Amino acid sequence: ASHLTSNILALNQVPYRSLPDSLNPFTANGRTALGSLVGSATANAAGVSPPWTCAAGSTGCVPFTTLWGNGASVTQAMRPYPQYGYIDSQLGGGDRAGHSTYNAFIVKYNKRLGAGLAVQASYKLSKWLGDADASNGDQYDRRLLKSILSGDQTHVVLFTYAYELPIGKGKALLGNRGVAAAILGGWRISGIQSYASGIPMALGTPISFPIGEFTNQAQITTYNGWGGSYSGRFDPNTELYLQPQSFFPTQTYNSMGNATRYNPKMRYWPSFNENENVARTFNLKEKAHLEFRFEGFNVLNRVAFGPLGGANTLTNANWGKWGAQVNSPRRMQLVARLSW
């Protein structure tokens, strides 16, 4: 797919590659100068003047420093359109600059068997790449925006079934409608079971640059082996979901990060879920029916852990800590429905 609605064109990002050395965002002095106010001693020393001024007595003209006030920074002055701040390219239909590639192998099975049993099953092996879900990338080097997409799930298995017990009137068993048929007949059992890989993980970094709308990427040496060393059951109270921070190189302000937005080899918790339903309908009168259902959601009480705040951002105090349950716990309910 191409020409997708997106917000990846940072149209008013500072063209940092053409800045003079005094404003180089990869140096401490350059970052200080970019963050200073136009007209300050630091900005003057860097050779920065207001992008426009107003002649004496002119009407309808607002000086740059008056327009932006405390926001009249050197960064703002260096934007391609200094009269504007952030330009949202997604509103009004988007910038149509997004792309995606989706490939999948899908197997489906659908069978209605005898004796009231119906089964549906499917398996999907897929890969989803693109950049349309990105924003605030590097306007002057958008290569790192292309990555595995945030919603990618490599394996997805779905299994559903419905079974009406062959007991009671018109059925193979206890068709004489005795006491046993009255108690056991008419029951239906159904379920939906789903199993899916986790979505890919991003690695955050505190290193940023004052060039306008821009989200920096982490610095890495490999996409392999990010996961913690736990085995078997994961205990969020004692174990880390990720390797210690020392596993990753120390990132500096000398250059931008090199990681893509998401790592296809490191995933969040997989999704396992089983929902079951047992039901029976009683015919009270010709036009009155009482339906009784027992419903169970996540009946095996699967737990999917998610990250605590900042758990996948380097140098954060919660690094690697997965402790928040992100799926719904087991829930069971009884339902009675009268129809007439």
Coordinates of C-alpha atoms in Angstrom, one line a residue:
A1 CA 0.0 0.0 0.0
S2 CA 1.2 3.5 -0.8
H3 CA 0.1 7.1 -0.4
L4 CA -1.3 6.2 3.0
T5 CA -2.6 8.9 5.4
S6 CA 0.2 9.6 7.8
N7 CA 2.0 12.3 9.8
I8 CA 5.6 11.6 8.9
L9 CA 6.5 14.8 7.1
A10 CA 8.0 17.1 9.7
L11 CA 7.6 20.1 7.4
N12 CA 8.8 22.6 9.9
Q13 CA 11.7 20.7 11.4
V14 CA 15.0 22.6 11.6
P15 CA 17.3 21.7 8.7
Y16 CA 20.1 20.8 11.1
R17 CA 22.5 19.6 8.5
S18 CA 22.8 23.0 7.0
L19 CA 23.3 24.9 10.3
P20 CA 26.6 26.6 11.0
D21 CA 29.0 25.0 13.5
S22 CA 27.9 27.4 16.2
L23 CA 24.4 25.8 16.0
N24 CA 25.5 22.2 15.6
P25 CA 23.0 20.1 17.7
F26 CA 25.5 17.4 18.2
T27 CA 27.7 19.7 20.3
A28 CA 27.0 21.1 23.8
N29 CA 27.5 24.7 22.6
G30 CA 25.3 24.2 19.6
R31 CA 22.5 22.8 21.8
T32 CA 22.8 25.6 24.2
A33 CA 22.6 28.2 21.4
L34 CA 19.6 26.5 19.8
G35 CA 17.8 26.6 23.2
S36 CA 18.5 30.3 23.9
L37 CA 16.2 33.2 23.1
V38 CA 16.8 35.3 20.0
G39 CA 18.4 38.6 21.1
S40 CA 20.2 37.0 24.1
A41 CA 23.9 37.1 24.4
T42 CA 24.2 33.4 23.5
A43 CA 22.2 33.8 20.4
N44 CA 24.1 37.0 19.4
A45 CA 27.4 35.2 19.9
A46 CA 26.2 32.4 17.6
G47 CA 25.4 35.0 14.9
V48 CA 21.6 34.5 15.1
S49 CA 19.3 37.5 14.4
P50 CA 15.5 37.5 14.2
P51 CA 14.2 36.0 10.9
W52 CA 12.2 39.2 10.3
T53 CA 11.7 42.6 11.8
C54 CA 9.1 45.3 11.4
A55 CA 9.9 48.8 10.0
A56 CA 9.0 51.7 12.2
G57 CA 5.5 52.8 11.8
S58 CA 4.5 49.7 9.9
T59 CA 1.0 48.3 10.4
G60 CA 0.0 44.7 10.5
C61 CA 3.5 43.5 11.2
V62 CA 4.3 41.7 14.5
P63 CA 8.0 41.3 15.3
F64 CA 9.3 37.7 15.7
T65 CA 10.2 38.2 19.3
T66 CA 6.8 39.7 20.1
L67 CA 4.9 37.0 18.3
W68 CA 6.7 34.1 20.1
G69 CA 7.6 35.8 23.4
N70 CA 9.3 33.3 25.6
G71 CA 9.1 30.8 22.7
A72 CA 11.3 33.0 20.5
S73 CA 14.1 30.5 20.6
V74 CA 16.9 30.1 18.1
T75 CA 15.3 26.7 17.2
Q76 CA 12.1 28.6 16.3
A77 CA 14.0 31.1 14.3
M78 CA 15.8 28.4 12.3
R79 CA 12.7 26.6 11.2
P80 CA 11.9 26.7 7.5
Y81 CA 8.7 28.6 8.4
P82 CA 9.5 30.5 11.6
Q83 CA 6.1 32.2 11.8
Y84 CA 4.6 28.7 12.5
G85 CA 5.3 26.1 15.1
Y86 CA 4.5 22.5 14.6
I87 CA 2.8 21.8 11.3
D88 CA 0.5 18.8 11.6
S89 CA 0.5 17.0 8.2
Q90 CA -2.2 14.5 9.1
L91 CA -5.1 16.9 9.4
G92 CA -7.2 17.5 6.3
G93 CA -6.5 14.1 4.9
G94 CA -2.9 13.6 5.8
D95 CA 0.4 14.0 3.9
R96 CA -0.2 10.7 2.0
A97 CA 3.4 9.8 2.4
G98 CA 3.0 6.5 4.2
H99 CA 3.7 3.1 2.9
S100 CA 3.1 -0.5 4.2
T101 CA 3.8 -4.0 3.0
Y102 CA 1.8 -7.0 4.4
N103 CA 2.5 -10.6 3.6
A104 CA 0.7 -13.6 5.1
F105 CA 0.2 -17.3 4.9
I106 CA -3.3 -18.2 6.1
V107 CA -5.0 -21.6 6.6
K108 CA -8.7 -21.8 7.5
Y109 CA -10.8 -24.8 8.4
N110 CA -14.6 -24.7 8.6
K111 CA -16.6 -27.8 9.2
R112 CA -20.1 -28.6 10.3
L113 CA -20.0 -32.2 11.6
G114 CA -22.9 -34.5 12.5
A115 CA -24.5 -34.6 15.9
G116 CA -24.6 -30.8 16.2
L117 CA -20.9 -30.0 16.2
A118 CA -19.5 -27.0 14.2
V119 CA -15.8 -26.1 14.2
Q120 CA -13.9 -23.2 12.7
A121 CA -10.1 -22.7 13.0
S122 CA -7.5 -20.6 11.4
Y123 CA -3.8 -20.0 11.5
K124 CA -2.0 -16.9 10.2
L125 CA 1.8 -16.4 9.7
S126 CA 2.4 -12.8 8.7
K127 CA 4.7 -9.8 8.6
W128 CA 3.7 -6.2 8.4
L129 CA 6.2 -3.5 7.5
G130 CA 5.7 0.2 7.0
D131 CA 6.0 3.8 8.2
A132 CA 2.4 5.1 8.2
D133 CA 2.0 4.7 12.0
A134 CA 5.1 6.9 12.6
S135 CA 5.3 10.6 13.5
N136 CA 8.0 13.1 14.4
G137 CA 10.7 11.3 12.5
D138 CA 13.8 12.9 11.0
Q139 CA 12.5 14.9 8.0
Y140 CA 15.9 14.8 6.4
D141 CA 16.5 11.1 6.8
R142 CA 13.3 9.1 7.0
R143 CA 14.9 5.6 6.5
L144 CA 14.6 4.6 10.1
L145 CA 10.9 5.3 10.0
K146 CA 10.4 2.1 8.1
S147 CA 10.2 -0.8 10.4
I148 CA 8.0 -3.7 11.5
L149 CA 4.7 -2.0 12.4
S150 CA 3.5 -1.6 15.9
G151 CA 0.5 -4.0 15.3
D152 CA 2.5 -6.8 13.8
Q153 CA 1.7 -10.3 15.2
T154 CA 3.7 -13.1 13.6
H155 CA 1.5 -16.0 14.7
V156 CA -2.2 -15.9 15.3
V157 CA -4.4 -19.0 16.0
L158 CA -8.2 -18.8 16.3
F159 CA -10.3 -21.7 17.2
T160 CA -14.1 -21.6 17.7
Y161 CA -16.6 -24.4 18.2
A162 CA -20.3 -25.0 19.1
Y163 CA -21.7 -28.4 20.2
E164 CA -25.3 -29.3 21.0
L165 CA -25.5 -32.3 23.2
P166 CA -27.2 -35.2 21.4
I167 CA -29.6 -35.8 24.3
G168 CA -33.4 -35.3 24.4
K169 CA -36.3 -35.1 22.0
G170 CA -35.2 -35.8 18.5
K171 CA -31.7 -36.6 19.5
A172 CA -29.7 -39.8 19.4
L173 CA -29.7 -40.3 23.2
L174 CA -32.6 -40.4 25.6
G175 CA -35.1 -39.5 22.9
N176 CA -38.0 -40.9 25.0
R177 CA -37.9 -37.6 27.0
G178 CA -37.6 -39.2 30.4
V179 CA -36.4 -37.4 33.5
A180 CA -32.7 -37.8 32.4
A181 CA -33.6 -36.3 29.0
A182 CA -35.4 -33.4 30.7
I183 CA -32.3 -32.6 32.8
L184 CA -29.6 -33.2 30.3
G185 CA -31.2 -32.4 27.0
G186 CA -31.0 -29.1 25.1
W187 CA -27.6 -28.0 26.5
R188 CA -25.2 -26.2 24.1
I189 CA -21.4 -25.8 24.6
S190 CA -19.4 -23.2 22.7
G191 CA -16.1 -21.5 23.0
I192 CA -13.6 -19.1 21.4
Q193 CA -9.9 -19.6 21.9
S194 CA -7.3 -17.3 20.5
Y195 CA -3.5 -17.3 20.7
A196 CA -1.3 -14.6 19.2
S197 CA 2.3 -13.4 19.3
G198 CA 3.1 -10.2 21.1
I199 CA 3.5 -7.0 19.2
P200 CA 7.0 -5.6 18.6
M201 CA 8.8 -3.5 21.2
A202 CA 10.3 0.0 20.8
L203 CA 13.4 1.1 22.8
G204 CA 13.2 4.6 24.1
T205 CA 16.1 7.0 24.8
P206 CA 16.4 10.2 26.8
I207 CA 18.8 11.7 24.3
S208 CA 17.0 14.4 22.3
F209 CA 18.0 17.3 20.1
P210 CA 16.5 20.8 19.9
I211 CA 15.5 20.7 16.2
G212 CA 11.8 20.9 16.5
E213 CA 9.4 17.9 16.2
F214 CA 11.7 14.9 16.4
T215 CA 11.8 11.6 18.2
N216 CA 15.3 10.2 18.5
Q217 CA 16.0 6.5 18.4
A218 CA 18.2 4.5 20.7
Q219 CA 21.8 3.5 19.9
I220 CA 22.2 -0.3 19.5
T221 CA 24.7 -2.9 18.3
T222 CA 22.3 -5.8 17.8
Y223 CA 18.6 -6.6 17.5
N224 CA 19.2 -10.0 19.2
G225 CA 19.1 -11.0 22.8
W226 CA 17.2 -8.1 24.3
G227 CA 15.1 -10.3 26.6
G228 CA 15.9 -11.0 30.2
S229 CA 17.5 -14.2 31.3
Y230 CA 14.5 -15.6 33.2
S231 CA 13.2 -19.1 32.4
G232 CA 9.8 -20.8 33.0
R233 CA 7.4 -18.7 35.0
F234 CA 8.1 -15.0 35.0
D235 CA 8.0 -13.3 38.4
P236 CA 7.6 -9.5 38.0
N237 CA 8.7 -9.0 41.5
T238 CA 12.2 -10.4 41.1
E239 CA 12.9 -10.6 37.3
L240 CA 13.5 -8.1 34.5
Y241 CA 11.8 -8.5 31.2
L242 CA 14.8 -6.9 29.4
Q243 CA 18.5 -7.3 29.7
P244 CA 20.2 -4.9 32.2
Q245 CA 20.9 -1.4 30.8
S246 CA 24.6 -2.3 30.5
F247 CA 23.7 -4.6 27.7
F248 CA 23.1 -1.6 25.5
P249 CA 25.8 0.9 24.5
T250 CA 25.9 4.3 26.3
Q251 CA 24.3 6.8 24.1
T252 CA 25.7 10.3 23.8
Y253 CA 24.7 13.6 22.1
N254 CA 27.3 13.2 19.4
S255 CA 24.9 11.6 16.9
M256 CA 21.4 10.3 16.5
G257 CA 20.4 6.8 17.3
N258 CA 20.5 4.0 14.8
A259 CA 17.7 1.6 15.9
T260 CA 14.5 1.3 13.9
R261 CA 11.2 2.2 15.6
Y262 CA 10.4 -1.4 16.6
N263 CA 12.4 -4.5 17.0
P264 CA 10.8 -7.5 15.3
K265 CA 12.9 -9.9 17.5
M266 CA 11.7 -8.5 20.8
R267 CA 8.0 -8.6 21.6
Y268 CA 5.6 -7.7 24.3
W269 CA 3.7 -10.4 26.1
P270 CA 1.8 -12.8 23.8
S271 CA -2.0 -13.0 24.0
F272 CA -3.6 -16.2 25.1
N273 CA -7.3 -16.3 25.8
E274 CA -10.1 -18.9 26.2
N275 CA -13.8 -17.9 26.5
E276 CA -16.4 -20.7 27.1
N277 CA -20.2 -20.7 27.2
V278 CA -22.7 -23.3 28.4
A279 CA -26.3 -22.6 27.6
R280 CA -29.8 -24.1 27.5
T281 CA -33.2 -22.8 26.4
F282 CA -36.4 -23.9 28.2
N283 CA -39.7 -23.6 26.3
L284 CA -42.2 -22.4 28.9
K285 CA -45.1 -21.8 26.5
E286 CA -45.6 -21.6 22.8
K287 CA -44.1 -18.1 22.7
A288 CA -42.2 -17.9 25.9
H289 CA -38.6 -19.1 26.3
L290 CA -36.2 -19.0 29.2
E291 CA -32.5 -19.1 28.2
F292 CA -29.9 -19.9 30.9
R293 CA -26.2 -19.3 30.2
F294 CA -23.0 -19.7 32.1
E295 CA -20.2 -17.6 30.5
G296 CA -16.5 -17.6 31.3
F297 CA -14.0 -15.2 30.0
N298 CA -10.3 -15.9 30.2
V299 CA -11.3 -19.1 32.0
L300 CA -7.7 -20.3 32.5
N301 CA -6.9 -16.9 34.0
R302 CA -4.0 -16.1 31.6
V303 CA -1.9 -13.2 32.7
A304 CA -0.2 -10.9 30.2
F305 CA 2.2 -8.4 31.8
G306 CA 2.9 -5.0 30.5
P307 CA 5.7 -2.5 31.2
L308 CA 5.7 0.0 34.1
G309 CA 6.1 3.6 33.1
G310 CA 9.4 4.1 31.2
A311 CA 10.3 0.4 31.5
N312 CA 11.6 0.3 27.9
T313 CA 13.3 3.7 28.0
L314 CA 17.1 3.6 28.7
T315 CA 18.2 5.2 32.0
N316 CA 14.6 5.2 33.4
A317 CA 14.3 4.0 37.0
N318 CA 11.7 1.4 36.0
W319 CA 13.9 -0.1 33.3
G320 CA 12.9 -3.7 32.5
K321 CA 10.2 -3.9 35.1
W322 CA 7.0 -5.6 33.8
G323 CA 4.3 -5.7 36.4
A324 CA 1.1 -4.2 35.1
Q325 CA -1.5 -6.8 34.0
V326 CA -2.7 -5.6 30.6
N327 CA -5.3 -8.2 29.9
S328 CA -8.6 -8.8 31.7
P329 CA -8.5 -11.3 34.5
R330 CA -10.8 -14.3 34.6
R331 CA -14.5 -13.3 34.8
M332 CA -17.5 -15.6 35.1
Q333 CA -21.2 -14.8 35.0
L334 CA -24.6 -16.4 35.0
V335 CA -27.2 -15.0 32.6
A336 CA -31.0 -15.7 32.5
R337 CA -33.0 -14.3 29.7
L338 CA -36.8 -14.5 29.3
S339 CA -38.3 -14.0 25.9
W340 CA -42.0 -13.8 25.1

